[in-house]
PDB file of N, CA and C in Angstrom:
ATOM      1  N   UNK C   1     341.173 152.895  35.888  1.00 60.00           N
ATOM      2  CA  UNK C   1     341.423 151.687  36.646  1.00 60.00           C
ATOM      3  C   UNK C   1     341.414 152.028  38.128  1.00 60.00           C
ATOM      4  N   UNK C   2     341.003 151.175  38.751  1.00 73.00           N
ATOM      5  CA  UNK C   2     340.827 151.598  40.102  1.00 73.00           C
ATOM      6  C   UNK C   2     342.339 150.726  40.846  1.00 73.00           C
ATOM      7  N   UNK C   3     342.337 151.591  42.099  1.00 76.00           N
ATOM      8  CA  UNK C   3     343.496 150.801  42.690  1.00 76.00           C
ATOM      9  C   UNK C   3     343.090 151.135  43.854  1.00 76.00           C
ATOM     10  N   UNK C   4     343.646 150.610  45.052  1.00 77.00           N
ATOM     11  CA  UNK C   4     343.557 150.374  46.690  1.00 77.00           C
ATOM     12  C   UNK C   4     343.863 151.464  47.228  1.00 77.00           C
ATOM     13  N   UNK C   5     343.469 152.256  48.055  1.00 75.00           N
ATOM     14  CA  UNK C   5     343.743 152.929  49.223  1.00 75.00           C
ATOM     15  C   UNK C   5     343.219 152.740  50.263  1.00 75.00           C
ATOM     16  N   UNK C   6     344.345 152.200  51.042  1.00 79.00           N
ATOM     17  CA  UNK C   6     344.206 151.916  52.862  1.00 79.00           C
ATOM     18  C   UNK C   6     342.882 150.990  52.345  1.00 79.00           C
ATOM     19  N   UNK C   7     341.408 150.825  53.097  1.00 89.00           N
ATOM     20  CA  UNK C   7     341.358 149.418  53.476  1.00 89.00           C
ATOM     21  C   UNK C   7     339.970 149.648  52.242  1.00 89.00           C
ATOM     22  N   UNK C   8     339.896 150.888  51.401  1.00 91.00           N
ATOM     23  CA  UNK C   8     339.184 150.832  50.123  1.00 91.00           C
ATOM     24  C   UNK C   8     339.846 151.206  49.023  1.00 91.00           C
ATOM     25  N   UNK C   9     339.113 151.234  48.258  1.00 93.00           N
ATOM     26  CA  UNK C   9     339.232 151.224  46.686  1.00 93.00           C
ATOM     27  C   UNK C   9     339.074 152.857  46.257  1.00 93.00           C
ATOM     28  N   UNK C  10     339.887 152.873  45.283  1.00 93.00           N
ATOM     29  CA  UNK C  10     339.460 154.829  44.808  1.00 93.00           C
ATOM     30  C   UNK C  10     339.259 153.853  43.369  1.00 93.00           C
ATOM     31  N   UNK C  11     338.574 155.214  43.029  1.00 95.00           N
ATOM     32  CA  UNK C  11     337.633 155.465  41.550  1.00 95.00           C
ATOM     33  C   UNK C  11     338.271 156.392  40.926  1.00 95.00           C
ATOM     34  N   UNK C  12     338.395 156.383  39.241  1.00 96.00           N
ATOM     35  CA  UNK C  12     338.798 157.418  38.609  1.00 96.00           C
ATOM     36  C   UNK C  12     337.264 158.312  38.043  1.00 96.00           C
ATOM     37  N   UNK C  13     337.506 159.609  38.668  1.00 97.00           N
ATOM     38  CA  UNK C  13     336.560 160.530  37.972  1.00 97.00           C
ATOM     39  C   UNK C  13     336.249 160.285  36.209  1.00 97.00           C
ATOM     40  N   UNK C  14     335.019 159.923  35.761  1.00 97.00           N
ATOM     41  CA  UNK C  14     335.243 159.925  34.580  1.00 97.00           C
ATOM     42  C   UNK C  14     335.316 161.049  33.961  1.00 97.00           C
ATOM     43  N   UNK C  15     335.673 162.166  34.523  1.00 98.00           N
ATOM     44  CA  UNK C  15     335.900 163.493  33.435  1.00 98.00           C
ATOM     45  C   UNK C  15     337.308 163.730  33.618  1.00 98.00           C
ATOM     46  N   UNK C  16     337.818 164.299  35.015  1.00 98.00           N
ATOM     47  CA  UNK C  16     339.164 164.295  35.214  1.00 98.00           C
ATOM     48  C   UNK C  16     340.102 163.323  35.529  1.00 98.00           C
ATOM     49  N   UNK C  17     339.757 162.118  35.637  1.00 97.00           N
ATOM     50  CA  UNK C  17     339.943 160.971  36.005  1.00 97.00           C
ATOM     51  C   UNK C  17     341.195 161.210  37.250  1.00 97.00           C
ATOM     52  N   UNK C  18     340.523 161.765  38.073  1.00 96.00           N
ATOM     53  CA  UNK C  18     341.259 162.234  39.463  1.00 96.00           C
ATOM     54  C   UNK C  18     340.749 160.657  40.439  1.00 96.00           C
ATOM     55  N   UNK C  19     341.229 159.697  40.562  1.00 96.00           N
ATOM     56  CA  UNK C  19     341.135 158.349  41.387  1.00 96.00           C
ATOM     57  C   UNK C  19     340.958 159.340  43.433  1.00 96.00           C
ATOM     58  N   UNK C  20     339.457 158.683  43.438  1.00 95.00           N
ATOM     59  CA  UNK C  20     339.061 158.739  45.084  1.00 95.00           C
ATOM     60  C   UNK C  20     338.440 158.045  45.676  1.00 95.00           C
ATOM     61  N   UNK C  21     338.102 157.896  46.702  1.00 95.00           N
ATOM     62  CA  UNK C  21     336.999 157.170  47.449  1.00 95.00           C
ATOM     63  C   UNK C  21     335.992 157.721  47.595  1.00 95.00           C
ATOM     64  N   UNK C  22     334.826 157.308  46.946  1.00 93.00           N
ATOM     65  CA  UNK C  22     333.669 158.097  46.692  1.00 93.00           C
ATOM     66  C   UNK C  22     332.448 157.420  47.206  1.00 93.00           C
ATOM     67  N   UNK C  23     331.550 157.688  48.564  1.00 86.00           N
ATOM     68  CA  UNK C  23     330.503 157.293  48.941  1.00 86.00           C
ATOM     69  C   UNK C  23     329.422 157.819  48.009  1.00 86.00           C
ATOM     70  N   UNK C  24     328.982 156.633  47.386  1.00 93.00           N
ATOM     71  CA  UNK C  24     327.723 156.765  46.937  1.00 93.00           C
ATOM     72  C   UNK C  24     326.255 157.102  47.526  1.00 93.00           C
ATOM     73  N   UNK C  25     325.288 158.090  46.876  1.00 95.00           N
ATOM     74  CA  UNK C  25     324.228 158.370  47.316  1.00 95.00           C
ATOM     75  C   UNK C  25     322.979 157.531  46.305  1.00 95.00           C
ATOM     76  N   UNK C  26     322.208 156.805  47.322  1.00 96.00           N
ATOM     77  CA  UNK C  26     320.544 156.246  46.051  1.00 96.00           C
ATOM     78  C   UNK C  26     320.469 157.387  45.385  1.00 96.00           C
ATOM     79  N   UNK C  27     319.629 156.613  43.948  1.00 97.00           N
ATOM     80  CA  UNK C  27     319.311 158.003  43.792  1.00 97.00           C
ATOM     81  C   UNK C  27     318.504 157.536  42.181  1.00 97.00           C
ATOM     82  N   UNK C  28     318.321 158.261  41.586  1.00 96.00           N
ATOM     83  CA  UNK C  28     317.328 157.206  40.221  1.00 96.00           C
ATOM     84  C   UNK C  28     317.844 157.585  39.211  1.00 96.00           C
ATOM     85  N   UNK C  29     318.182 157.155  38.022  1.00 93.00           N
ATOM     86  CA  UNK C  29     318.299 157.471  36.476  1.00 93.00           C
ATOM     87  C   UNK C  29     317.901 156.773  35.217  1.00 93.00           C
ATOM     88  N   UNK C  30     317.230 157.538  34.481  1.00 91.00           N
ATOM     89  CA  UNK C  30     316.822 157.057  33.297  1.00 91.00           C
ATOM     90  C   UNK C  30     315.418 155.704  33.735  1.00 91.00           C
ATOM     91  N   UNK C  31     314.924 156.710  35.006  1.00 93.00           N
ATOM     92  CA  UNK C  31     314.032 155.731  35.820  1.00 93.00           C
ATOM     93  C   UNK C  31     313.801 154.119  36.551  1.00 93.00           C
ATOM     94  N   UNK C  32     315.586 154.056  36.392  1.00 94.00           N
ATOM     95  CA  UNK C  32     315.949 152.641  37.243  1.00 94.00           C
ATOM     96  C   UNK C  32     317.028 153.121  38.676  1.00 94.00           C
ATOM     97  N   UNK C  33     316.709 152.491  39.293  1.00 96.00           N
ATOM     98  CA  UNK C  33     317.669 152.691  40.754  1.00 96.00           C
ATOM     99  C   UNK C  33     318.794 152.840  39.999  1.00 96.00           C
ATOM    100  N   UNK C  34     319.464 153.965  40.668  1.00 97.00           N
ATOM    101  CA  UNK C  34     321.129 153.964  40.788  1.00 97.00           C
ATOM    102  C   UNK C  34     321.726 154.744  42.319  1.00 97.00           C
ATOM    103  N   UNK C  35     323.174 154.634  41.905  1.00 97.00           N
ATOM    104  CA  UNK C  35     324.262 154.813  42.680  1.00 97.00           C
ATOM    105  C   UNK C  35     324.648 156.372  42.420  1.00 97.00           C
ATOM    106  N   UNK C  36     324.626 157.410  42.964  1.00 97.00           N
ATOM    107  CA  UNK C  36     325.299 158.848  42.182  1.00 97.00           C
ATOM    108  C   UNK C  36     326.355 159.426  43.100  1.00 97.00           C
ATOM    109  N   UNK C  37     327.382 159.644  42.272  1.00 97.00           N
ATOM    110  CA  UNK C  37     328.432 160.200  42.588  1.00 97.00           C
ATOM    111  C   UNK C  37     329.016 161.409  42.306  1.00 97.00           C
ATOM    112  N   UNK C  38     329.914 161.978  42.751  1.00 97.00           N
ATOM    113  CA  UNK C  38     330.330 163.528  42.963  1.00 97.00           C
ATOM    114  C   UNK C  38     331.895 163.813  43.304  1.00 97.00           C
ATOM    115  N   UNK C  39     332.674 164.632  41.745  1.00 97.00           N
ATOM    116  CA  UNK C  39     333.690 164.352  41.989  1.00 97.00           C
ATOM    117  C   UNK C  39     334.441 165.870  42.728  1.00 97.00           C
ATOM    118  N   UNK C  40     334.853 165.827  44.181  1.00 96.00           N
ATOM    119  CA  UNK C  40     335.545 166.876  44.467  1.00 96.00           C
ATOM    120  C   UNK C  40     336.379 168.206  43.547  1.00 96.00           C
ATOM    121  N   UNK C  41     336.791 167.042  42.814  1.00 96.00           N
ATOM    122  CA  UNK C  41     338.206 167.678  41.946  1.00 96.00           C
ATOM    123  C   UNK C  41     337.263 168.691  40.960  1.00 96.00           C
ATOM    124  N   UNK C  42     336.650 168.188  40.437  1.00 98.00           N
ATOM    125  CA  UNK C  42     336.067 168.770  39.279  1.00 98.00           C
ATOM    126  C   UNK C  42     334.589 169.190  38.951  1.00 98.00           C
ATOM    127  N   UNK C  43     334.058 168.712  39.910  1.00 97.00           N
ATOM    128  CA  UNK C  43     332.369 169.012  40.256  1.00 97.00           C
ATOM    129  C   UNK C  43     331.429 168.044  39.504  1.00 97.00           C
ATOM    130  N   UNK C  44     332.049 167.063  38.692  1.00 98.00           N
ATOM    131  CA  UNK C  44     331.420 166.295  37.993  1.00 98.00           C
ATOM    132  C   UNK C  44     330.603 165.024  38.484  1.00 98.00           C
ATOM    133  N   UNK C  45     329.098 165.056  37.926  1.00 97.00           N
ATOM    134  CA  UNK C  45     328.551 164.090  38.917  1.00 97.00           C
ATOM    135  C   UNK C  45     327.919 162.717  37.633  1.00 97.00           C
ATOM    136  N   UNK C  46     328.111 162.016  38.199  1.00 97.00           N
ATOM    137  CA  UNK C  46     327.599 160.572  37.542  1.00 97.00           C
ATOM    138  C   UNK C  46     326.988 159.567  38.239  1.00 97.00           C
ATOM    139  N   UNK C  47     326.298 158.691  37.619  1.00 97.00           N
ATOM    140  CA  UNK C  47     325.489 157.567  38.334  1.00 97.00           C
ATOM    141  C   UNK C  47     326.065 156.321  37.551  1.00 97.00           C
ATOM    142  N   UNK C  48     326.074 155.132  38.244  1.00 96.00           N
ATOM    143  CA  UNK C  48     325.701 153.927  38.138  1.00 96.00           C
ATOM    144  C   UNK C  48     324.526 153.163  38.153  1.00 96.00           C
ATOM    145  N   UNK C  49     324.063 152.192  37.618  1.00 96.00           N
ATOM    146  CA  UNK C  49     322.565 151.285  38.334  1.00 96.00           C
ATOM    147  C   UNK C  49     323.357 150.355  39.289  1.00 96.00           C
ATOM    148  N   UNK C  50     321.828 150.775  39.319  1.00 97.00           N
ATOM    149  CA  UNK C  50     322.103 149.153  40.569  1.00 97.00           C
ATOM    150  C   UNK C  50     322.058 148.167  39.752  1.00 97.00           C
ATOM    151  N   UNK C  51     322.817 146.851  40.539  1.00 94.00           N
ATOM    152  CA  UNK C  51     323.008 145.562  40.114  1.00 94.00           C
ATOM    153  C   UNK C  51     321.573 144.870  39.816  1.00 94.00           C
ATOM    154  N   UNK C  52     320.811 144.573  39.131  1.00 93.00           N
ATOM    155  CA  UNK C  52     319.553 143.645  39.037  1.00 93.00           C
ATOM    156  C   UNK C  52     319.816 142.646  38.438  1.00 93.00           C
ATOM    157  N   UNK C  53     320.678 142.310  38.236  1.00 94.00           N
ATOM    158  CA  UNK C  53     320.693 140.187  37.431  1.00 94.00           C
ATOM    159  C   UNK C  53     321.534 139.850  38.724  1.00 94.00           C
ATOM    160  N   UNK C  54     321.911 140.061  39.604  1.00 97.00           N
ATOM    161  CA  UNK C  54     323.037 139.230  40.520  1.00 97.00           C
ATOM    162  C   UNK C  54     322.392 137.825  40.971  1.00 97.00           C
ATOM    163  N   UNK C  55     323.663 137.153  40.573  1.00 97.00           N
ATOM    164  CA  UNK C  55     323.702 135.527  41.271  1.00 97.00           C
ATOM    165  C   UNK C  55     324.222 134.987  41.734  1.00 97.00           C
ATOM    166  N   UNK C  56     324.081 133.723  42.550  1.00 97.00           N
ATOM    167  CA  UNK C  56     324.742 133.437  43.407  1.00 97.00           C
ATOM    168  C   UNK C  56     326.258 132.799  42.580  1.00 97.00           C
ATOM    169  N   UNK C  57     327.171 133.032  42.933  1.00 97.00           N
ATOM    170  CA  UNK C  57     328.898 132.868  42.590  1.00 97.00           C
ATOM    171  C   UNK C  57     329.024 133.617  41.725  1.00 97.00           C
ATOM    172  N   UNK C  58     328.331 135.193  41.434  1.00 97.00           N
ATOM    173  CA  UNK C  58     328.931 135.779  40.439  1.00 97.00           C
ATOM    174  C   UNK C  58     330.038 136.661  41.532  1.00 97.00           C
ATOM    175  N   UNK C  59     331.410 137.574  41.281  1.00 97.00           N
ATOM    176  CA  UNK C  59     332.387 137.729  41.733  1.00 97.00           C
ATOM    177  C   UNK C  59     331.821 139.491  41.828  1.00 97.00           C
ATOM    178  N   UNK C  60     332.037 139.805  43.442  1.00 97.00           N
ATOM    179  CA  UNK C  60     331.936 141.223  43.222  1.00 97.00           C
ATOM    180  C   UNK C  60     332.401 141.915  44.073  1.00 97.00           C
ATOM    181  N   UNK C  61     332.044 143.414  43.869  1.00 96.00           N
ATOM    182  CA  UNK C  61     333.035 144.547  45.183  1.00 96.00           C
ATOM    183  C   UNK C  61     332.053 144.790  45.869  1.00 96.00           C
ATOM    184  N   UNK C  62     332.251 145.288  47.162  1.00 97.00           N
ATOM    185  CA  UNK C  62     330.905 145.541  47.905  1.00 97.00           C
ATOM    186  C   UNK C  62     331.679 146.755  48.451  1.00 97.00           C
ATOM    187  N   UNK C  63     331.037 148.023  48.527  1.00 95.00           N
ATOM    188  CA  UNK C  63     331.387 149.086  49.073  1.00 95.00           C
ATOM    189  C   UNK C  63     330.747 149.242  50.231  1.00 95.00           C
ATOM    190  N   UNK C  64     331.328 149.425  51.210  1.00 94.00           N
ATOM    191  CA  UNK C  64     330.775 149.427  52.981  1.00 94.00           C
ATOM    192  C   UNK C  64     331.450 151.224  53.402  1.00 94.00           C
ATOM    193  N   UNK C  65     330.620 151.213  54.512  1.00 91.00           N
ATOM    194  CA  UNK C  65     331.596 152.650  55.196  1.00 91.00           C
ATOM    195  C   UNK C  65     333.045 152.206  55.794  1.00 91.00           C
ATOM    196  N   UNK C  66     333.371 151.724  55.830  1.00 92.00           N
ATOM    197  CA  UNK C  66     334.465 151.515  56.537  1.00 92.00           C
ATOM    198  C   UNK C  66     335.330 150.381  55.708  1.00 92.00           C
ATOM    199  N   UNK C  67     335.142 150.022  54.611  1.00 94.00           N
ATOM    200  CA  UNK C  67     336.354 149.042  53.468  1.00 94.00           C
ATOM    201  C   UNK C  67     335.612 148.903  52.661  1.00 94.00           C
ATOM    202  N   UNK C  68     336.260 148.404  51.413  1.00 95.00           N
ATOM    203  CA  UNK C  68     335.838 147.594  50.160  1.00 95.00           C
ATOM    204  C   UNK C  68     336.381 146.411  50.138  1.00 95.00           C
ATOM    205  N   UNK C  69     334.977 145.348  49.798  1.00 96.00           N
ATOM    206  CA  UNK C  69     336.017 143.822  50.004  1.00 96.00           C
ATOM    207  C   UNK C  69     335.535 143.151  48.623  1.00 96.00           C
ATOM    208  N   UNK C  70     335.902 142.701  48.788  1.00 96.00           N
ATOM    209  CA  UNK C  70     335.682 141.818  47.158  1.00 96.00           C
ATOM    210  C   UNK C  70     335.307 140.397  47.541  1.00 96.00           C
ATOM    211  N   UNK C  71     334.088 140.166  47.044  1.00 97.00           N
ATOM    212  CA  UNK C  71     334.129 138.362  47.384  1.00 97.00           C
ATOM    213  C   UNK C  71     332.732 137.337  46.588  1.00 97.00           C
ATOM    214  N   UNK C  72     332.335 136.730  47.061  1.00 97.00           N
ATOM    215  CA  UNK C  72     331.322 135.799  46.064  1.00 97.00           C
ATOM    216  C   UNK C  72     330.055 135.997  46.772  1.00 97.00           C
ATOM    217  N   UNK C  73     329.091 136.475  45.578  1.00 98.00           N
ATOM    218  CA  UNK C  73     327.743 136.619  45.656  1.00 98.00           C
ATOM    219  C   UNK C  73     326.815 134.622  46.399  1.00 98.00           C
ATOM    220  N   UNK C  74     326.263 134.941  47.595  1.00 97.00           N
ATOM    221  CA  UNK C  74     325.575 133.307  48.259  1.00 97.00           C
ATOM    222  C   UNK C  74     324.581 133.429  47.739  1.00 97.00           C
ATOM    223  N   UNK C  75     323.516 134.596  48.577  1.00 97.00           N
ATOM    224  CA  UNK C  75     322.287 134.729  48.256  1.00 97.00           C
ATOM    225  C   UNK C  75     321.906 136.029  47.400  1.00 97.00           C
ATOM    226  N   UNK C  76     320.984 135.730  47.282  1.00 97.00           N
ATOM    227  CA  UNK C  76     320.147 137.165  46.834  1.00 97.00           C
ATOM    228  C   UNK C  76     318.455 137.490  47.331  1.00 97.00           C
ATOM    229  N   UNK C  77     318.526 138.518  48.140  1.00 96.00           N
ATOM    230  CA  UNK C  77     316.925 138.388  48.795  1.00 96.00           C
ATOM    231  C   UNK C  77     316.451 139.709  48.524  1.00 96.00           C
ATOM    232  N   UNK C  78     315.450 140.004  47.803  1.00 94.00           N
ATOM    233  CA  UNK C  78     315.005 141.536  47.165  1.00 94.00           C
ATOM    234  C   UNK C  78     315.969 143.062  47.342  1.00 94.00           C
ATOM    235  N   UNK C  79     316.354 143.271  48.075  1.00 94.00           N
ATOM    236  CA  UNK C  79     317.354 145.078  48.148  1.00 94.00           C
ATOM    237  C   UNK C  79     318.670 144.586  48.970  1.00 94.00           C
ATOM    238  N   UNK C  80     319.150 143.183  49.493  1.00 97.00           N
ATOM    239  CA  UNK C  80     319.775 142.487  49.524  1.00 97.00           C
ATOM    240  C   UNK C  80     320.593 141.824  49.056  1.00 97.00           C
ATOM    241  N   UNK C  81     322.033 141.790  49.822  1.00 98.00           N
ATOM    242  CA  UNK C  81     323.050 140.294  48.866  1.00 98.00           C
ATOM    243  C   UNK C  81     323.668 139.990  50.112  1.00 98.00           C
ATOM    244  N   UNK C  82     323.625 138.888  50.168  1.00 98.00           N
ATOM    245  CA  UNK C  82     324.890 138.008  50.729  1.00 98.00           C
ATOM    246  C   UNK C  82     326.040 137.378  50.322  1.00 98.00           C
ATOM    247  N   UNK C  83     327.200 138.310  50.729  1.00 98.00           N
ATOM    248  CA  UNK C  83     328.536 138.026  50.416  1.00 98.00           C
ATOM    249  C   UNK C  83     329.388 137.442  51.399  1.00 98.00           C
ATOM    250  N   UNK C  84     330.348 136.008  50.289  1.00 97.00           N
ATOM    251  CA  UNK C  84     331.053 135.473  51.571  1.00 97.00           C
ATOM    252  C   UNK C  84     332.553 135.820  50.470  1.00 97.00           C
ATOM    253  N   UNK C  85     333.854 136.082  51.244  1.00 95.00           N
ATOM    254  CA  UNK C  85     334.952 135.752  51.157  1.00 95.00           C
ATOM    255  C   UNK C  85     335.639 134.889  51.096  1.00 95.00           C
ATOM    256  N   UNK C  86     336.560 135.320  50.399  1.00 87.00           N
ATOM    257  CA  UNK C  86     337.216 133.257  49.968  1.00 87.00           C
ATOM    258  C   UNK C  86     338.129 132.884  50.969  1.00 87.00           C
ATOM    259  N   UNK C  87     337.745 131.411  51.045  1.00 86.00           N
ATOM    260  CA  UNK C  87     338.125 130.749  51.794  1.00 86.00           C
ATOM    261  C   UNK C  87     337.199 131.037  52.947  1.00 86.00           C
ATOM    262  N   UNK C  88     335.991 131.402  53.147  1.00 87.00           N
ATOM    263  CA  UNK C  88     335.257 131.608  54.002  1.00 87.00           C
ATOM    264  C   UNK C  88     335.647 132.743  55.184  1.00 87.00           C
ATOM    265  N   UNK C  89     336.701 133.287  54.941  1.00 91.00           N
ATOM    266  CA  UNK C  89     337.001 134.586  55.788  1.00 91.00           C
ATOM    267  C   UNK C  89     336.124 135.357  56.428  1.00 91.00           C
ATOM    268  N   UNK C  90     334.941 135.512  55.976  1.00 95.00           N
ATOM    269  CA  UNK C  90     334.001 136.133  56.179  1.00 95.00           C
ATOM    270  C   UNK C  90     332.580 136.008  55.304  1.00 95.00           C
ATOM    271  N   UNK C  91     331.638 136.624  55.915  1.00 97.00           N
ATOM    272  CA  UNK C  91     330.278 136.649  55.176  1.00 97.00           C
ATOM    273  C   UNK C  91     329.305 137.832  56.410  1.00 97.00           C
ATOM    274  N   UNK C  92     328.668 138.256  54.880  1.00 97.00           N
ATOM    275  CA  UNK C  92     328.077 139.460  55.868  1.00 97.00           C
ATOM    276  C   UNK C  92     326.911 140.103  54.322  1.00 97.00           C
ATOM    277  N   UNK C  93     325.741 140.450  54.517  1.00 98.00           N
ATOM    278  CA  UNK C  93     324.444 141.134  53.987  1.00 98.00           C
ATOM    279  C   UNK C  93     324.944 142.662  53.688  1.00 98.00           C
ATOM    280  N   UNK C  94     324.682 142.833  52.542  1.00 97.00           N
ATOM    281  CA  UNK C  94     324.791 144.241  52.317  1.00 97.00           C
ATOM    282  C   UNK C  94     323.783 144.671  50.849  1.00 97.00           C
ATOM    283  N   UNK C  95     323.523 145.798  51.385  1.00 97.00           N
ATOM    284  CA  UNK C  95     322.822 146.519  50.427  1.00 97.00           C
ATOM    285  C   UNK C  95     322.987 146.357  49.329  1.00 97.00           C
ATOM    286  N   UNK C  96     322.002 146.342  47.782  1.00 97.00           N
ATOM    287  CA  UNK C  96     321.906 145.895  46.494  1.00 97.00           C
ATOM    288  C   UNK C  96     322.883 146.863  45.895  1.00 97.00           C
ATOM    289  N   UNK C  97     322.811 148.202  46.574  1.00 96.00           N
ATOM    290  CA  UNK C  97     323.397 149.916  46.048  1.00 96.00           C
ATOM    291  C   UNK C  97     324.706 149.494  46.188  1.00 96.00           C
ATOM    292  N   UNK C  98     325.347 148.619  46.971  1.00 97.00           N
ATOM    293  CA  UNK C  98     326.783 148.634  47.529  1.00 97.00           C
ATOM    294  C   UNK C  98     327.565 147.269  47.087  1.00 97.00           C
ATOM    295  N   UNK C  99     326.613 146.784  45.947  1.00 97.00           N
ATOM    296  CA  UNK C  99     327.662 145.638  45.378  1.00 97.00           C
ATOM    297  C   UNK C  99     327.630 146.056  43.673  1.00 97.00           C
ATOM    298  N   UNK C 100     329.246 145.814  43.500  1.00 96.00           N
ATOM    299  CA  UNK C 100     329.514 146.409  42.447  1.00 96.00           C
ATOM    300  C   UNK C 100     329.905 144.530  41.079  1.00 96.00           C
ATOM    301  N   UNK C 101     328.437 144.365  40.638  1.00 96.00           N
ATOM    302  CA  UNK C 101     329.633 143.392  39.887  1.00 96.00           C
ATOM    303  C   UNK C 101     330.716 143.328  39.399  1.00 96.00           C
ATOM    304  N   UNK C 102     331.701 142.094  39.445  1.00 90.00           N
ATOM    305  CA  UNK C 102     333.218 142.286  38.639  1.00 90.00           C
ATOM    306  C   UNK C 102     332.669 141.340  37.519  1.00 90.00           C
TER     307      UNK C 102
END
């Protein structure tokens, strides 16, 4: 389960399940785009895909350098998403690699 630290989100390693904040690198598997990760603690590395069905009001995390925010999918434009926050707090384009559906 993931939980908050400061203004992101940590991840549990799926081997040692040591919870961090883990910048993802592109990267490919099983010959579809993914996300690959690398766990300090334990050397263990894993991938995610990328998101390819996203739509507009599906609910998601978007990992940025500097926070993780959570909010509602507007648009979708090829390696692109546009995410707004509720109650309109915000809205801002981010990379396909950096939205995590919920």
């Amino acid at each position: 389960m993931s939980r908050s630290v400061g203004p992101h989100t940590a991840d549990p390693c799926p081997r040692c399940r040591v919870e961090a904040v883990r910048t993802g690198v592109p990267t490919t598997a099983e010959g579809r785009e993914a996300v690959g990760y690398l766990c300090e603690q334990c050397t263990n590395a894993w991938t995610r895909p990328v998101e390819e069905d996203l739509e507009a009001y599906d609910i998601v995390r978007v990992d940025l350098p500097g926070a993780t925010l959570y909010g509602t999918v507007r648009q979708v434009e090829g390696d692109r998403v546009q995410v707004g926050g509720t109650g309109g707090q915000w809205l801002l384009w981010a990379e396909r690699r950096q939205v995590i559906l919920y």
